[in-house]
Amino acid sequence: MPAPPDNAARASWSAGRWLLFNVLVGAAYFLLGKFGLKFATVGNHVSPVWPPSGLSVGLVLIFGPRLLPGIYAGSFLANVTIPTQPLIALGIAAGNTIEAFAAWQMFACARAYATPIVRLSEVSRFAILAAAAPAAISACCGVASLSLGGVIAW
């Protein structure tokens, strides 16, 4: 596994600071998730607009995976309050959390290269891998959770 990006924001955190940041991230994710669910097109669950994804990926790229618990909690709470079955909300939250982690991991892998990404083909390849692939992971987990829970048909 490649080393995470080095920067001042990733300095050591106390347990209190870690908890505070995760609570704030969870609250922000919850609020943005409730906003995104206002645009739901399939029942109350599937929305073409999901602002928390940008928030979670951006924060994880800056601060690292230490904020994943807040992302998971915020996603779970946003989905369980629709209302939906808790197991379905757990599956959706897992997909949203994996999305942020996958983007962080792909970014860490790209930073491990000795040469910078300069060609347009490399930039587009990185954009597809670091943006589209994690979003697809999240969408697949969400749809699978809803299908397995009987909310939508396969």
Coordinates of N, CA and C in Angstrom, one line a residue:
M1 N 0.8 -1.2 0.0 CA 0.0 0.0 0.0 C 0.9 1.2 0.0
P2 N 0.7 2.2 -0.9 CA 1.5 3.4 -1.0 C 1.3 4.3 0.2
A3 N 2.3 5.0 0.5 CA 2.3 6.0 1.6 C 1.3 7.1 1.3
P4 N 0.6 7.6 2.3 CA -0.3 8.7 2.1 C 0.4 10.0 1.8
P5 N -0.2 11.0 1.2 CA 0.4 12.2 0.9 C 0.9 12.9 2.1
D6 N 2.1 13.5 2.1 CA 2.6 14.2 3.2 C 2.2 15.7 3.1
N7 N 1.7 16.2 4.1 CA 1.4 17.7 4.2 C 1.2 18.0 5.7
A8 N 1.1 19.3 6.0 CA 1.0 19.8 7.3 C -0.4 19.4 7.9
A9 N -1.4 19.3 7.1 CA -2.7 19.0 7.5 C -2.8 17.6 8.1
R10 N -1.9 16.7 7.7 CA -2.0 15.3 8.2 C -1.1 15.1 9.4
A11 N -0.8 16.2 10.1 CA 0.0 16.1 11.3 C -0.8 15.3 12.4
S12 N -0.2 14.8 13.4 CA -0.8 14.0 14.4 C -1.9 14.7 15.1
W13 N -3.0 14.0 15.3 CA -4.2 14.5 15.9 C -4.4 13.9 17.3
S14 N -4.9 14.6 18.2 CA -5.3 14.0 19.5 C -6.7 13.3 19.3
A15 N -7.1 12.5 20.3 CA -8.3 11.8 20.2 C -9.5 12.8 20.2
G16 N -9.4 13.8 20.9 CA -10.5 14.8 20.9 C -10.6 15.6 19.6
R17 N -9.5 15.9 19.0 CA -9.6 16.6 17.7 C -10.1 15.6 16.6
W18 N -9.7 14.4 16.7 CA -10.2 13.4 15.7 C -11.7 13.2 15.9
L19 N -12.2 13.1 17.1 CA -13.6 13.0 17.3 C -14.4 14.2 16.9
L20 N -13.9 15.4 17.2 CA -14.5 16.7 16.8 C -14.6 16.7 15.2
F21 N -13.5 16.5 14.6 CA -13.5 16.6 13.1 C -14.5 15.5 12.5
N22 N -14.5 14.3 13.0 CA -15.5 13.3 12.5 C -16.9 13.7 12.8
V23 N -17.2 14.3 13.9 CA -18.6 14.7 14.2 C -19.0 15.8 13.2
L24 N -18.1 16.8 13.0 CA -18.3 17.9 12.0 C -18.5 17.4 10.6
V25 N -17.7 16.4 10.2 CA -17.8 15.8 8.9 C -19.1 15.1 8.7
G26 N -19.4 14.3 9.8 CA -20.7 13.6 9.7 C -21.9 14.5 9.6
A27 N -21.9 15.6 10.4 CA -23.0 16.5 10.4 C -23.1 17.2 9.0
A28 N -21.9 17.6 8.4 CA -21.9 18.2 7.1 C -22.4 17.2 6.0
Y29 N -22.0 16.0 6.1 CA -22.4 15.0 5.2 C -23.9 14.7 5.3
F30 N -24.4 14.7 6.5 CA -25.8 14.4 6.7 C -26.6 15.6 6.1
L31 N -26.2 16.8 6.4 CA -27.0 18.0 5.8 C -27.0 18.0 4.3
L32 N -25.8 17.8 3.7 CA -25.7 17.8 2.3 C -26.4 16.6 1.7
G33 N -26.4 15.4 2.4 CA -27.1 14.3 1.9 C -28.6 14.5 1.9
K34 N -29.2 15.1 3.0 CA -30.6 15.5 3.0 C -31.0 16.4 1.9
F35 N -30.1 17.3 1.6 CA -30.3 18.2 0.4 C -30.3 17.4 -0.9
G36 N -29.3 16.6 -1.1 CA -29.3 15.7 -2.3 C -30.5 14.8 -2.4
L37 N -31.0 14.3 -1.3 CA -32.2 13.5 -1.4 C -33.5 14.2 -1.8
K38 N -33.4 15.5 -1.8 CA -34.6 16.3 -2.2 C -34.8 16.1 -3.7
F39 N -33.7 15.7 -4.4 CA -33.8 15.5 -5.9 C -33.9 14.1 -6.3
A40 N -34.3 13.2 -5.3 CA -34.5 11.8 -5.6 C -35.4 11.5 -6.7
T41 N -35.0 10.6 -7.6 CA -35.9 10.3 -8.8 C -36.5 8.9 -8.7
V42 N -35.9 8.0 -7.9 CA -36.4 6.6 -7.7 C -36.8 6.5 -6.3
G43 N -38.1 6.6 -6.0 CA -38.5 6.6 -4.6 C -37.9 7.7 -3.9
N44 N -37.5 7.5 -2.7 CA -36.8 8.5 -1.9 C -35.3 8.3 -1.8
H45 N -34.8 7.3 -2.6 CA -33.4 6.9 -2.3 C -32.4 7.3 -3.4
V46 N -32.7 7.3 -4.6 CA -31.7 7.5 -5.7 C -31.8 8.9 -6.2
S47 N -30.7 9.6 -6.1 CA -30.7 11.0 -6.5 C -29.5 11.2 -7.5
P48 N -29.8 12.0 -8.6 CA -28.8 12.3 -9.6 C -27.8 13.3 -9.0
V49 N -28.1 14.0 -7.9 CA -27.3 15.0 -7.3 C -26.9 14.5 -6.0
W50 N -25.6 14.3 -5.7 CA -25.1 13.9 -4.4 C -23.9 14.7 -4.0
P51 N -24.2 15.9 -3.5 CA -23.1 16.8 -3.0 C -22.1 16.2 -2.0
P52 N -22.6 15.4 -1.1 CA -21.7 14.9 -0.1 C -20.5 14.1 -0.7
S53 N -20.6 13.6 -1.9 CA -19.5 12.9 -2.5 C -18.3 13.8 -2.7
G54 N -18.5 15.0 -3.2 CA -17.5 15.9 -3.4 C -16.8 16.3 -2.1
L55 N -17.7 16.6 -1.1 CA -17.2 16.9 0.3 C -16.3 15.8 0.8
S56 N -16.8 14.6 0.8 CA -16.0 13.5 1.4 C -14.7 13.2 0.7
V57 N -14.8 13.2 -0.6 CA -13.5 13.0 -1.4 C -12.5 14.1 -1.1
G58 N -13.0 15.3 -1.2 CA -12.1 16.4 -0.9 C -11.5 16.4 0.5
L59 N -12.3 16.1 1.5 CA -11.7 16.1 2.8 C -10.8 14.9 3.1
V60 N -11.1 13.8 2.5 CA -10.2 12.6 2.6 C -8.9 12.9 1.9
L61 N -8.9 13.5 0.7 CA -7.7 13.9 0.0 C -6.8 14.8 0.8
I62 N -7.5 15.7 1.6 CA -6.7 16.7 2.4 C -6.2 16.1 3.7
F63 N -7.1 15.4 4.4 CA -6.8 15.0 5.8 C -6.6 13.5 5.9
G64 N -6.8 12.7 4.9 CA -6.5 11.3 4.9 C -7.7 10.5 5.4
P65 N -7.6 9.2 5.5 CA -8.7 8.3 5.8 C -9.2 8.4 7.3
R66 N -8.5 9.2 8.1 CA -9.0 9.4 9.5 C -10.4 9.9 9.6
L67 N -10.9 10.5 8.5 CA -12.3 11.1 8.5 C -13.3 10.1 8.0
L68 N -12.9 8.9 7.7 CA -13.9 7.9 7.1 C -15.0 7.6 8.1
P69 N -14.8 7.5 9.4 CA -15.9 7.2 10.3 C -17.0 8.3 10.3
G70 N -16.6 9.6 10.2 CA -17.6 10.6 10.1 C -18.4 10.6 8.8
I71 N -17.7 10.2 7.7 CA -18.4 10.0 6.4 C -19.4 8.9 6.5
Y72 N -19.0 7.8 7.1 CA -19.9 6.7 7.3 C -21.1 7.0 8.1
A73 N -20.9 7.7 9.2 CA -22.0 8.0 10.2 C -22.9 9.0 9.5
G74 N -22.4 10.0 8.8 CA -23.2 11.0 8.2 C -24.1 10.4 7.0
S75 N -23.5 9.5 6.3 CA -24.2 8.8 5.2 C -25.3 7.9 5.8
F76 N -24.9 7.1 6.8 CA -25.9 6.3 7.4 C -27.1 7.0 7.9
L77 N -26.8 8.1 8.6 CA -27.9 8.9 9.2 C -28.8 9.6 8.1
A78 N -28.2 10.0 7.1 CA -28.9 10.7 6.0 C -29.8 9.6 5.3
N79 N -29.4 8.4 5.2 CA -30.2 7.4 4.5 C -31.2 6.7 5.4
V80 N -30.9 6.5 6.7 CA -31.8 5.8 7.6 C -33.0 6.8 8.0
T81 N -32.8 8.1 7.8 CA -33.9 9.0 8.2 C -34.8 9.3 7.0
I82 N -34.7 8.5 5.9 CA -35.6 8.7 4.7 C -37.0 8.4 5.0
P83 N -37.5 7.4 5.6 CA -36.9 6.3 6.3 C -36.6 5.1 5.4
T84 N -35.7 4.3 5.8 CA -35.4 3.1 5.1 C -34.9 2.1 6.2
Q85 N -34.8 0.8 5.8 CA -34.3 -0.2 6.7 C -32.9 0.1 7.1
P86 N -32.5 -0.1 8.3 CA -31.1 0.2 8.8 C -30.1 -0.6 8.0
L87 N -30.4 -1.9 7.6 CA -29.4 -2.7 6.8 C -29.1 -2.1 5.5
I88 N -30.2 -1.5 4.8 CA -30.0 -0.9 3.6 C -29.1 0.4 3.7
A89 N -29.4 1.2 4.8 CA -28.7 2.4 5.0 C -27.2 2.1 5.3
L90 N -27.0 0.9 6.0 CA -25.6 0.5 6.3 C -24.8 0.2 5.0
G91 N -25.5 -0.5 4.0 CA -24.9 -0.8 2.8 C -24.6 0.4 1.9
I92 N -25.6 1.4 1.9 CA -25.3 2.6 1.2 C -24.2 3.4 1.8
A93 N -24.2 3.5 3.1 CA -23.1 4.2 3.8 C -21.7 3.5 3.5
A94 N -21.7 2.2 3.4 CA -20.4 1.5 3.1 C -20.0 1.9 1.7
G95 N -20.9 2.0 0.8 CA -20.5 2.4 -0.6 C -20.0 3.8 -0.6
N96 N -20.6 4.7 0.1 CA -20.2 6.1 0.1 C -18.8 6.3 0.8
T97 N -18.6 5.5 1.8 CA -17.3 5.5 2.5 C -16.2 4.9 1.6
I98 N -16.5 3.8 1.0 CA -15.5 3.2 0.1 C -15.1 4.1 -1.0
E99 N -16.1 4.9 -1.5 CA -15.8 5.8 -2.6 C -14.8 6.8 -2.2
A100 N -14.9 7.4 -1.0 CA -13.9 8.4 -0.5 C -12.5 7.7 -0.3
F101 N -12.5 6.5 0.2 CA -11.3 5.8 0.4 C -10.6 5.4 -0.9
A102 N -11.4 4.9 -1.8 CA -10.8 4.6 -3.1 C -10.2 5.8 -3.8
A103 N -10.9 6.9 -3.8 CA -10.3 8.1 -4.4 C -9.0 8.5 -3.7
W104 N -8.9 8.4 -2.4 CA -7.7 8.7 -1.6 C -6.6 7.7 -2.0
Q105 N -7.0 6.5 -2.1 CA -5.9 5.5 -2.5 C -5.4 5.7 -3.9
M106 N -6.3 6.0 -4.8 CA -5.8 6.2 -6.2 C -5.0 7.5 -6.3
F107 N -5.3 8.5 -5.5 CA -4.5 9.7 -5.5 C -3.1 9.4 -4.9
A108 N -3.1 8.6 -3.8 CA -1.8 8.2 -3.2 C -1.0 7.5 -4.2
C109 N -1.6 6.6 -4.9 CA -0.8 5.8 -5.9 C -0.2 6.7 -7.0
A110 N -1.0 7.7 -7.4 CA -0.6 8.7 -8.5 C 0.6 9.5 -7.9
R111 N 0.5 9.9 -6.7 CA 1.6 10.7 -6.1 C 2.9 9.9 -5.9
A112 N 2.8 8.6 -5.9 CA 4.0 7.7 -5.7 C 4.9 7.7 -6.9
Y113 N 4.4 8.1 -8.1 CA 5.2 8.1 -9.3 C 6.2 9.2 -9.2
A114 N 7.4 8.9 -9.7 CA 8.6 9.8 -9.6 C 8.4 11.0 -10.6
T115 N 7.7 10.7 -11.7 CA 7.5 11.8 -12.7 C 6.1 12.3 -12.6
P116 N 5.9 13.7 -12.7 CA 4.5 14.2 -12.6 C 3.7 13.9 -13.8
I117 N 2.4 13.9 -13.7 CA 1.5 13.7 -14.7 C 1.4 15.0 -15.6
V118 N 1.8 14.9 -16.8 CA 1.9 16.1 -17.6 C 1.1 16.0 -18.9
R119 N 1.0 14.8 -19.5 CA 0.4 14.7 -20.8 C -1.1 14.6 -20.6
L120 N -1.9 15.1 -21.6 CA -3.3 15.2 -21.5 C -3.9 13.8 -21.4
S121 N -3.3 12.8 -22.0 CA -3.8 11.4 -21.9 C -3.7 10.9 -20.5
E122 N -2.6 11.2 -19.8 CA -2.4 10.8 -18.4 C -3.3 11.5 -17.5
V123 N -3.6 12.8 -17.7 CA -4.5 13.5 -16.9 C -5.9 13.0 -17.1
S124 N -6.3 12.7 -18.3 CA -7.7 12.1 -18.5 C -7.8 10.7 -17.9
R125 N -6.7 9.9 -18.0 CA -6.8 8.6 -17.4 C -6.9 8.7 -15.9
F126 N -6.1 9.6 -15.3 CA -6.2 9.8 -13.9 C -7.6 10.3 -13.5
A127 N -8.2 11.2 -14.2 CA -9.5 11.7 -13.9 C -10.5 10.6 -13.9
I128 N -10.4 9.7 -14.9 CA -11.4 8.6 -15.0 C -11.2 7.7 -13.8
L129 N -9.9 7.4 -13.5 CA -9.7 6.4 -12.4 C -10.0 7.1 -11.0
A130 N -9.6 8.3 -10.8 CA -9.7 8.9 -9.5 C -11.1 9.5 -9.2
A131 N -11.9 9.8 -10.3 CA -13.2 10.4 -10.1 C -14.3 9.4 -10.4
A132 N -14.3 8.9 -11.6 CA -15.4 8.0 -12.1 C -15.4 6.7 -11.4
A133 N -14.3 6.0 -11.2 CA -14.2 4.7 -10.6 C -14.8 4.7 -9.2
P134 N -14.3 5.6 -8.3 CA -14.9 5.6 -7.0 C -16.4 5.9 -7.0
A135 N -16.9 6.8 -7.9 CA -18.3 7.1 -7.9 C -19.1 5.9 -8.4
A136 N -18.5 5.1 -9.3 CA -19.2 3.9 -9.7 C -19.3 2.9 -8.6
I137 N -18.2 2.8 -7.8 CA -18.2 1.9 -6.6 C -19.4 2.3 -5.7
S138 N -19.5 3.6 -5.4 CA -20.6 4.0 -4.5 C -22.0 3.8 -5.1
A139 N -22.1 4.0 -6.4 CA -23.4 3.8 -7.0 C -23.8 2.3 -7.0
C140 N -22.8 1.5 -7.3 CA -23.1 0.0 -7.3 C -23.4 -0.5 -6.0
C141 N -22.8 0.0 -4.9 CA -23.1 -0.4 -3.6 C -24.5 0.0 -3.2
G142 N -24.8 1.3 -3.6 CA -26.1 1.8 -3.2 C -27.3 1.0 -3.9
V143 N -27.1 0.8 -5.2 CA -28.1 0.0 -6.0 C -28.2 -1.4 -5.5
A144 N -27.1 -2.0 -5.2 CA -27.1 -3.4 -4.7 C -27.8 -3.5 -3.3
S145 N -27.5 -2.5 -2.5 CA -28.2 -2.5 -1.2 C -29.7 -2.3 -1.3
L146 N -30.1 -1.4 -2.2 CA -31.6 -1.2 -2.4 C -32.2 -2.4 -3.0
S147 N -31.5 -3.0 -3.9 CA -32.1 -4.3 -4.6 C -32.2 -5.4 -3.6
L148 N -31.1 -5.6 -2.8 CA -31.1 -6.7 -1.9 C -32.2 -6.5 -0.8
G149 N -32.4 -5.2 -0.5 CA -33.4 -4.9 0.5 C -34.8 -4.9 0.0
G150 N -35.0 -5.1 -1.3 CA -36.3 -5.2 -1.9 C -37.0 -3.8 -2.2
V151 N -36.2 -2.7 -2.1 CA -36.7 -1.4 -2.4 C -36.9 -1.2 -3.9
I152 N -35.9 -1.6 -4.7 CA -36.0 -1.6 -6.1 C -35.8 -2.9 -6.7
A153 N -36.3 -3.1 -7.9 CA -36.1 -4.4 -8.6 C -34.7 -4.5 -9.2
W154 N -34.2 -5.7 -9.4 CA -32.9 -5.8 -10.0 C -32.9 -5.3 -11.4

